[in-house]
Amino acid sequence: MFACSAKGIIKQAMQGAASVFKANAERLIRLDSRYDSGVGYALLGCFYAVAPWPYGNLDEAARQLDKALAVARSQRNAYYVAVVAYKRGDYARAVEFFKFAQSARPGSASEQDFSDFMRRESARALRMAESELESAQRRCADADTDGSRRKSRRRA
């Protein structure tokens, strides 16, 4: 993944690195879907979350990350579920899983390597997701109020 980001994801996708990355994640799932707390699903979910067209697909990213979470409710899996939920505009789910990721333990030794990062980023992103959720709730409340006013005017 680092090689792709360092060389440019679009260039790599066009040269086949995206296909190789995806195939390797799928192979890992076939060999042992529970390995490293479901890392194959996590990798595949992250791939779909950040890949450019024609690979990128946030719905598929969410499906794969939900599978990772079903294997292990680990810090990494919760963090990635939250990131994708935020990108999809599902701020309530993002809040739920950023909170969980702040207190969850790493599910494996490999997660321990970036546990502090996920904890810090979860705290920062939680504030953003809560703000977006509050804004969305205000917009819904405003729309409900406006709709009620229009109905009252029509009746009058």
Coordinates of C-alpha atoms in Angstrom, one line a residue:
M1 CA 0.0 0.0 0.0
F2 CA 2.9 2.4 0.8
A3 CA 4.4 1.8 -2.6
C4 CA 1.1 2.8 -4.2
S5 CA 0.8 5.9 -2.2
A6 CA 4.4 6.9 -2.7
K7 CA 4.2 6.4 -6.5
G8 CA 0.8 7.9 -7.0
I9 CA -2.4 5.8 -6.7
I10 CA -3.7 6.7 -10.2
K11 CA -0.5 5.8 -11.9
Q12 CA -0.4 2.5 -9.9
A13 CA -4.0 1.7 -10.7
M14 CA -3.3 2.2 -14.4
Q15 CA -0.2 0.0 -14.2
G16 CA -1.9 -2.9 -12.5
A17 CA -0.7 -2.4 -8.9
A18 CA -4.3 -2.0 -7.8
S19 CA -5.3 -5.3 -9.3
V20 CA -2.4 -7.0 -7.6
F21 CA -3.2 -5.4 -4.2
K22 CA -6.8 -6.4 -4.5
A23 CA -5.9 -10.0 -5.5
N24 CA -3.5 -10.3 -2.6
A25 CA -6.1 -9.2 -0.1
E26 CA -8.7 -11.7 -1.6
R27 CA -6.1 -14.5 -1.5
L28 CA -5.4 -13.7 2.2
I29 CA -9.1 -14.0 2.9
R30 CA -9.3 -17.3 1.0
L31 CA -6.3 -18.7 2.9
D32 CA -7.4 -17.6 6.4
S33 CA -10.2 -15.0 6.8
R34 CA -9.5 -14.8 10.5
Y35 CA -5.8 -14.1 10.2
D36 CA -4.6 -11.0 12.1
S37 CA -8.1 -10.1 13.2
G38 CA -9.5 -10.2 9.7
V39 CA -6.8 -8.1 8.1
G40 CA -7.7 -9.4 4.6
Y41 CA -11.1 -7.9 4.9
A42 CA -9.7 -4.7 6.4
L43 CA -7.2 -4.4 3.5
L44 CA -9.9 -5.0 0.9
G45 CA -12.2 -2.5 2.6
C46 CA -9.5 0.2 2.7
F47 CA -8.7 -0.5 -0.9
Y48 CA -12.3 0.1 -2.0
A49 CA -12.4 3.2 0.3
V50 CA -9.4 5.0 -1.3
A51 CA -9.0 3.5 -4.8
P52 CA -9.9 5.8 -7.7
W53 CA -12.4 4.9 -10.4
P54 CA -13.1 2.2 -11.5
Y55 CA -12.2 0.4 -8.3
G56 CA -13.3 2.8 -5.6
N57 CA -16.7 2.0 -4.0
L58 CA -17.6 3.1 -0.5
D59 CA -20.5 0.7 -0.3
E60 CA -18.2 -2.2 -1.0
A61 CA -15.6 -0.8 1.4
A62 CA -18.3 -0.8 4.2
R63 CA -19.3 -4.4 3.4
Q64 CA -15.7 -5.6 3.6
L65 CA -15.0 -3.7 6.8
D66 CA -18.2 -5.0 8.4
K67 CA -16.8 -8.5 7.6
A68 CA -13.5 -7.6 9.3
L69 CA -15.5 -6.3 12.3
A70 CA -17.4 -9.6 12.4
V71 CA -14.1 -11.5 12.7
A72 CA -12.8 -9.2 15.4
R73 CA -14.1 -6.1 17.1
S74 CA -10.6 -4.7 17.2
Q75 CA -9.4 -1.2 17.3
R76 CA -8.2 -1.3 13.7
N77 CA -11.5 -2.7 12.3
A78 CA -13.6 -0.2 14.3
Y79 CA -11.4 2.7 13.2
Y80 CA -11.7 1.8 9.5
V81 CA -15.5 1.2 9.8
A82 CA -15.7 4.7 11.3
V83 CA -13.6 6.3 8.6
V84 CA -15.7 4.8 5.8
A85 CA -19.0 5.6 7.7
Y86 CA -17.8 9.3 7.9
K87 CA -16.9 9.3 4.2
R88 CA -20.4 7.9 3.4
G89 CA -22.1 10.6 5.5
D90 CA -23.3 8.1 8.1
Y91 CA -22.2 10.3 11.0
A92 CA -24.1 8.4 13.7
R93 CA -22.2 5.2 12.8
A94 CA -18.9 7.1 12.5
V95 CA -19.5 8.6 16.1
E96 CA -20.3 5.1 17.4
F97 CA -17.2 3.5 16.0
F98 CA -14.7 6.4 16.6
K99 CA -15.8 6.2 20.2
F100 CA -15.3 2.4 20.2
A101 CA -11.8 2.7 18.5
Q102 CA -10.7 5.1 21.2
S103 CA -11.2 2.5 23.9
A104 CA -10.7 -0.7 22.0
R105 CA -7.6 -2.8 22.3
P106 CA -5.6 -3.8 19.3
G107 CA -6.7 -7.2 18.0
S108 CA -3.2 -8.3 17.0
A109 CA 0.5 -7.4 17.3
S110 CA 0.4 -5.7 13.9
E111 CA -2.3 -3.4 15.1
Q112 CA -0.3 -2.5 18.2
D113 CA 2.2 -0.7 15.8
F114 CA -0.3 2.0 15.0
S115 CA -2.6 1.9 18.0
D116 CA -1.6 5.3 19.3
F117 CA -2.2 6.8 15.9
M118 CA -5.7 5.3 15.7
R119 CA -6.5 6.5 19.2
R120 CA -5.4 10.1 18.4
E121 CA -7.1 10.1 15.0
S122 CA -10.3 8.6 16.5
A123 CA -10.5 11.4 19.0
R124 CA -9.9 14.1 16.3
A125 CA -12.3 12.5 13.9
L126 CA -14.9 12.0 16.6
R127 CA -15.2 15.7 17.1
M128 CA -15.6 16.2 13.4
A129 CA -18.3 13.4 13.1
E130 CA -20.2 14.8 16.1
S131 CA -20.2 18.3 14.6
E132 CA -21.5 16.9 11.2
L133 CA -24.1 14.8 13.0
E134 CA -25.3 17.9 15.0
S135 CA -25.5 19.9 11.8
A136 CA -27.5 17.2 10.0
Q137 CA -29.9 17.0 12.9
R138 CA -30.4 20.8 12.9
R139 CA -31.1 20.7 9.1
C140 CA -33.6 17.9 9.7
A141 CA -35.3 19.9 12.5
D142 CA -35.3 23.0 10.4
A143 CA -36.8 21.1 7.5
D144 CA -39.5 19.6 9.8
T145 CA -40.3 23.1 11.1
D146 CA -40.5 24.6 7.6
G147 CA -42.7 21.7 6.5
S148 CA -45.1 22.2 9.5
R149 CA -45.3 26.0 8.7
R150 CA -46.2 25.3 5.1
K151 CA -48.9 22.8 6.2
S152 CA -50.3 25.4 8.6
R153 CA -50.4 28.1 6.0
R154 CA -52.3 25.8 3.6
R155 CA -54.9 25.0 6.2
A156 CA -55.4 28.6 7.1

